[in-house]
Amino acid sequence: MSEESILIVEDEKDIQELVRYNLSKEGYRVTCADSGEAGLKSVQSQHPDLVILDLMLPGVDGLEVCRRMKTDLATAHIPIIMLTAKGDESDIVVGLEMGADDYVTKPFSLKVFLTRVRAVLRRSKSEPPGESEEEILRFSELVIHPGRHEVFVDEKPVALTFTEFFILKYLATRPGWVFTRLQIVQAIRGDGYSTSERSVDFQIVGLRKKLEGAARYIETVRGVGYRFKE
Ligand code: CA
């Protein structure tokens, strides 16, 4: 049984209860808050291992809760899974850019939800990935040598441009994480290259073409961005 603590911030009682019940059954210590204000108070006093955050809350909404948590050094490290209504892509994008770790759209499958919870908790424990520039990334037929800027598919070298290589490495360093186009752009700019959000899509097209069969690792998350799928 796990001893990790999870805070649910959700005003809809039936969803709150459903999530609480299922997480408790998995062995997590669960607390609930009905509003953004109560959620922030609990975050500050309890420092949970994970926050399940509904975006549609009365008063201080979920995005504002996320923003305040991520701008407060004491709580910035606490992972957040957002609960959103289907079709709220712009909120999802804003949330991810503010530092939320993942999202689940309602209505959601409990199996998918619990898998995401486990994945986010596992990731937050294995953090930080650090500057493991020399660490080779292996995914069966796909091998990435970050330090040497080399990629192999089925042991054959693949010639990528600097930007294509950067995007592949960036996504592959955190398998399962969803990155928005803006996050990818900002990461690339931070590395000294210039690009735009639109050009990220073109880079991905080129990257997939060159990776051939290994292109399946790069998943488009509709309306949001991209993720590396192991
Ligand atoms: Ca709600």
Short mmCIF file of C-alpha atoms and ligand atoms in Angstrom, two decimals:
data_model
loop_
_atom_site.label_atom_id
_atom_site.label_comp_id
_atom_site.label_asym_id
_atom_site.label_seq_id
_atom_site.Cartn_x
_atom_site.Cartn_y
_atom_site.Cartn_z
CA MET A 1 0.00 0.00 0.00
CA SER A 2 1.13 3.48 -0.81
CA GLU A 3 1.49 6.28 1.70
CA GLU A 4 1.44 9.06 -0.82
CA SER A 5 -1.02 11.87 -0.18
CA ILE A 6 -3.31 13.30 -2.81
CA LEU A 7 -5.45 16.43 -2.59
CA ILE A 8 -8.58 16.63 -4.75
CA VAL A 9 -9.82 20.15 -5.54
CA GLU A 10 -13.26 19.70 -7.08
CA ASP A 11 -16.60 21.34 -6.30
CA GLU A 12 -18.78 18.70 -7.96
CA LYS A 13 -19.55 16.35 -5.09
CA ASP A 14 -20.20 13.22 -7.17
CA ILE A 15 -16.91 13.50 -9.07
CA GLN A 16 -15.03 14.38 -5.89
CA GLU A 17 -16.47 11.30 -4.18
CA LEU A 18 -15.79 9.00 -7.12
CA VAL A 19 -12.16 10.10 -7.31
CA ARG A 20 -11.71 10.05 -3.54
CA TYR A 21 -13.14 6.54 -3.25
CA ASN A 22 -11.00 5.08 -6.00
CA LEU A 23 -7.77 6.72 -4.89
CA SER A 24 -8.36 5.61 -1.28
CA LYS A 25 -8.93 2.08 -2.53
CA GLU A 26 -5.51 2.26 -4.20
CA GLY A 27 -3.97 3.05 -0.83
CA TYR A 28 -3.41 6.79 -1.22
CA ARG A 29 -4.13 9.20 1.63
CA VAL A 30 -6.79 11.46 0.16
CA THR A 31 -8.13 14.83 1.23
CA CYS A 32 -10.69 16.97 -0.58
CA ALA A 33 -11.34 20.68 -1.05
CA ASP A 34 -14.52 22.18 -2.52
CA SER A 35 -13.09 25.46 -3.78
CA GLY A 36 -9.91 27.03 -5.08
CA GLU A 37 -9.39 28.97 -1.85
CA ALA A 38 -9.78 25.83 0.30
CA GLY A 39 -7.52 23.94 -2.11
CA LEU A 40 -4.73 26.50 -1.82
CA LYS A 41 -4.99 26.46 1.97
CA SER A 42 -4.71 22.65 2.01
CA VAL A 43 -1.77 22.74 -0.38
CA GLN A 44 0.06 25.18 1.88
CA SER A 45 -0.69 23.34 5.11
CA GLN A 46 -0.44 19.71 3.96
CA HIS A 47 2.08 19.75 1.10
CA PRO A 48 0.43 16.77 -0.67
CA ASP A 49 2.41 14.58 -3.09
CA LEU A 50 -0.08 15.28 -5.86
CA VAL A 51 -3.00 17.63 -6.54
CA ILE A 52 -5.98 16.64 -8.69
CA LEU A 53 -7.27 20.03 -9.78
CA ASP A 54 -10.60 20.72 -11.43
CA LEU A 55 -10.38 23.82 -13.63
CA MET A 56 -14.03 24.88 -13.28
CA LEU A 57 -14.27 26.02 -9.68
CA PRO A 58 -16.35 28.77 -8.11
CA GLY A 59 -14.31 31.80 -7.01
CA VAL A 60 -10.59 31.20 -7.56
CA ASP A 61 -10.63 28.89 -10.59
CA GLY A 62 -8.32 25.97 -11.29
CA LEU A 63 -5.95 27.86 -13.58
CA GLU A 64 -5.44 30.50 -10.89
CA VAL A 65 -4.83 27.78 -8.27
CA CYS A 66 -2.27 26.25 -10.64
CA ARG A 67 -0.61 29.63 -11.25
CA ARG A 68 -0.37 30.42 -7.54
CA MET A 69 1.00 26.97 -6.69
CA LYS A 70 3.62 27.13 -9.42
CA THR A 71 4.78 30.65 -8.55
CA ASP A 72 5.19 29.83 -4.84
CA LEU A 73 8.58 28.22 -4.24
CA ALA A 74 7.16 26.21 -1.34
CA THR A 75 4.57 24.49 -3.56
CA ALA A 76 5.97 24.74 -7.10
CA HIS A 77 7.35 21.18 -7.00
CA ILE A 78 3.98 19.56 -6.22
CA PRO A 79 2.66 17.86 -9.36
CA ILE A 80 -0.80 18.73 -10.67
CA ILE A 81 -3.20 16.71 -12.79
CA MET A 82 -5.93 18.95 -14.21
CA LEU A 83 -9.51 17.81 -14.64
CA THR A 84 -11.10 19.55 -17.59
CA ALA A 85 -14.25 19.42 -19.64
CA LYS A 86 -13.84 18.07 -23.13
CA GLY A 87 -13.10 20.80 -25.65
CA ASP A 88 -11.31 23.12 -23.25
CA GLU A 89 -8.08 22.84 -25.19
CA SER A 90 -7.04 26.43 -24.59
CA ASP A 91 -7.33 25.92 -20.82
CA ILE A 92 -5.32 22.71 -21.08
CA VAL A 93 -2.59 24.52 -23.01
CA VAL A 94 -2.50 27.39 -20.50
CA GLY A 95 -2.41 24.93 -17.58
CA LEU A 96 0.43 22.89 -19.05
CA GLU A 97 2.38 26.06 -19.75
CA MET A 98 1.88 27.17 -16.17
CA GLY A 99 3.46 23.93 -15.02
CA ALA A 100 0.64 21.40 -14.59
CA ASP A 101 1.94 17.90 -15.27
CA ASP A 102 -0.94 16.25 -17.03
CA TYR A 103 -4.67 16.48 -17.59
CA VAL A 104 -7.70 14.21 -17.84
CA THR A 105 -10.84 15.27 -19.68
CA LYS A 106 -14.27 14.55 -18.20
CA PRO A 107 -15.96 12.16 -18.47
CA PHE A 108 -12.89 10.00 -17.88
CA SER A 109 -12.21 6.32 -17.54
CA LEU A 110 -11.06 5.42 -14.04
CA LYS A 111 -8.46 3.08 -15.43
CA VAL A 112 -6.91 5.86 -17.51
CA PHE A 113 -7.14 8.27 -14.61
CA LEU A 114 -5.40 5.92 -12.13
CA THR A 115 -2.68 5.17 -14.68
CA ARG A 116 -2.01 8.91 -15.05
CA VAL A 117 -1.89 9.34 -11.27
CA ARG A 118 0.66 6.54 -10.89
CA ALA A 119 2.73 7.87 -13.80
CA VAL A 120 2.85 11.43 -12.45
CA LEU A 121 3.78 10.26 -8.94
CA ARG A 122 6.49 7.99 -10.35
CA ARG A 123 7.89 10.82 -12.45
CA SER A 124 7.92 13.29 -9.60
CA LYS A 125 9.90 10.82 -7.51
CA SER A 126 12.46 10.07 -10.17
CA GLU A 127 13.02 13.81 -10.75
CA PRO A 128 15.23 15.58 -11.40
CA PRO A 129 16.37 14.08 -14.70
CA GLY A 130 19.29 16.54 -14.38
CA GLU A 131 21.78 17.36 -17.07
CA SER A 132 22.33 13.78 -18.13
CA GLU A 133 23.51 14.97 -21.52
CA GLU A 134 25.67 11.94 -22.04
CA GLU A 135 23.02 9.47 -21.02
CA ILE A 136 21.95 7.39 -24.00
CA LEU A 137 18.19 7.13 -24.51
CA ARG A 138 17.09 3.71 -25.75
CA PHE A 139 13.59 2.75 -26.87
CA SER A 140 13.89 -0.66 -28.56
CA GLU A 141 14.76 0.22 -32.20
CA LEU A 142 15.30 3.93 -31.48
CA VAL A 143 18.54 5.07 -29.83
CA ILE A 144 19.39 8.70 -29.09
CA HIS A 145 22.88 9.89 -28.10
CA PRO A 146 22.21 13.34 -26.63
CA GLY A 147 25.83 14.39 -26.24
CA ARG A 148 26.86 13.29 -29.72
CA HIS A 149 23.73 14.55 -31.49
CA GLU A 150 23.24 11.12 -33.06
CA VAL A 151 20.09 9.10 -33.63
CA PHE A 152 19.86 5.49 -34.74
CA VAL A 153 16.85 3.52 -35.91
CA ASP A 154 17.47 -0.21 -36.21
CA GLU A 155 21.17 0.61 -35.78
CA LYS A 156 21.16 2.83 -38.87
CA PRO A 157 22.10 6.49 -38.34
CA VAL A 158 19.36 9.05 -39.09
CA ALA A 159 20.43 12.48 -40.34
CA LEU A 160 18.43 15.08 -38.44
CA THR A 161 18.71 18.85 -38.47
CA PHE A 162 19.69 20.56 -35.23
CA THR A 163 16.11 21.53 -34.50
CA GLU A 164 14.66 18.12 -35.34
CA PHE A 165 17.22 16.51 -33.10
CA PHE A 166 16.51 18.95 -30.32
CA ILE A 167 12.76 18.33 -30.46
CA LEU A 168 13.20 14.55 -30.48
CA LYS A 169 15.62 14.66 -27.55
CA TYR A 170 13.42 17.11 -25.66
CA LEU A 171 10.34 14.89 -25.97
CA ALA A 172 12.20 11.63 -25.37
CA THR A 173 13.83 12.85 -22.17
CA ARG A 174 10.38 12.82 -20.57
CA PRO A 175 8.34 10.02 -22.08
CA GLY A 176 4.63 10.44 -21.47
CA TRP A 177 4.81 14.18 -20.78
CA VAL A 178 2.66 16.39 -22.96
CA PHE A 179 4.49 19.45 -24.24
CA THR A 180 2.72 22.37 -25.87
CA ARG A 181 4.15 23.92 -29.02
CA LEU A 182 5.05 27.02 -27.02
CA GLN A 183 6.99 24.96 -24.48
CA ILE A 184 8.93 23.31 -27.29
CA VAL A 185 9.60 26.69 -28.92
CA GLN A 186 10.82 28.15 -25.64
CA ALA A 187 13.08 25.17 -25.01
CA ILE A 188 14.59 25.52 -28.47
CA ARG A 189 15.06 29.28 -28.08
CA GLY A 190 16.76 28.66 -24.77
CA ASP A 191 19.24 26.56 -26.69
CA GLY A 192 20.11 29.41 -29.02
CA TYR A 193 18.03 28.53 -32.09
CA SER A 194 15.05 30.47 -33.26
CA THR A 195 11.73 29.01 -34.31
CA SER A 196 7.97 29.60 -34.08
CA GLU A 197 5.04 27.52 -32.86
CA ARG A 198 3.89 26.89 -36.41
CA SER A 199 7.35 25.75 -37.42
CA VAL A 200 7.33 23.14 -34.66
CA ASP A 201 4.60 21.34 -36.63
CA PHE A 202 6.75 21.43 -39.77
CA GLN A 203 9.76 20.17 -37.82
CA ILE A 204 7.68 17.28 -36.48
CA VAL A 205 6.55 16.37 -40.01
CA GLY A 206 10.18 16.26 -41.14
CA LEU A 207 11.25 14.38 -38.05
CA ARG A 208 8.59 11.70 -38.49
CA LYS A 209 9.48 11.22 -42.14
CA LYS A 210 13.13 10.63 -41.27
CA LEU A 211 12.37 8.33 -38.36
CA GLU A 212 10.15 6.15 -40.58
CA GLY A 213 8.86 3.27 -38.41
CA ALA A 214 10.11 4.92 -35.23
CA ALA A 215 7.84 7.91 -35.95
CA ARG A 216 5.19 6.15 -33.85
CA TYR A 217 7.02 7.37 -30.73
CA ILE A 218 5.96 10.94 -31.44
CA GLU A 219 2.31 11.33 -30.64
CA THR A 220 0.21 14.35 -31.56
CA VAL A 221 -2.00 15.43 -28.68
CA ARG A 222 -4.82 17.16 -30.53
CA GLY A 223 -5.22 20.84 -29.83
CA VAL A 224 -2.41 20.72 -27.28
CA GLY A 225 0.99 19.65 -28.56
CA TYR A 226 3.14 16.54 -28.63
CA ARG A 227 4.34 13.73 -26.44
CA PHE A 228 6.85 10.93 -26.69
CA LYS A 229 4.99 7.65 -26.38
CA GLU A 230 7.07 4.75 -25.08
CA CA B 1 -16.09 21.89 -11.20
#
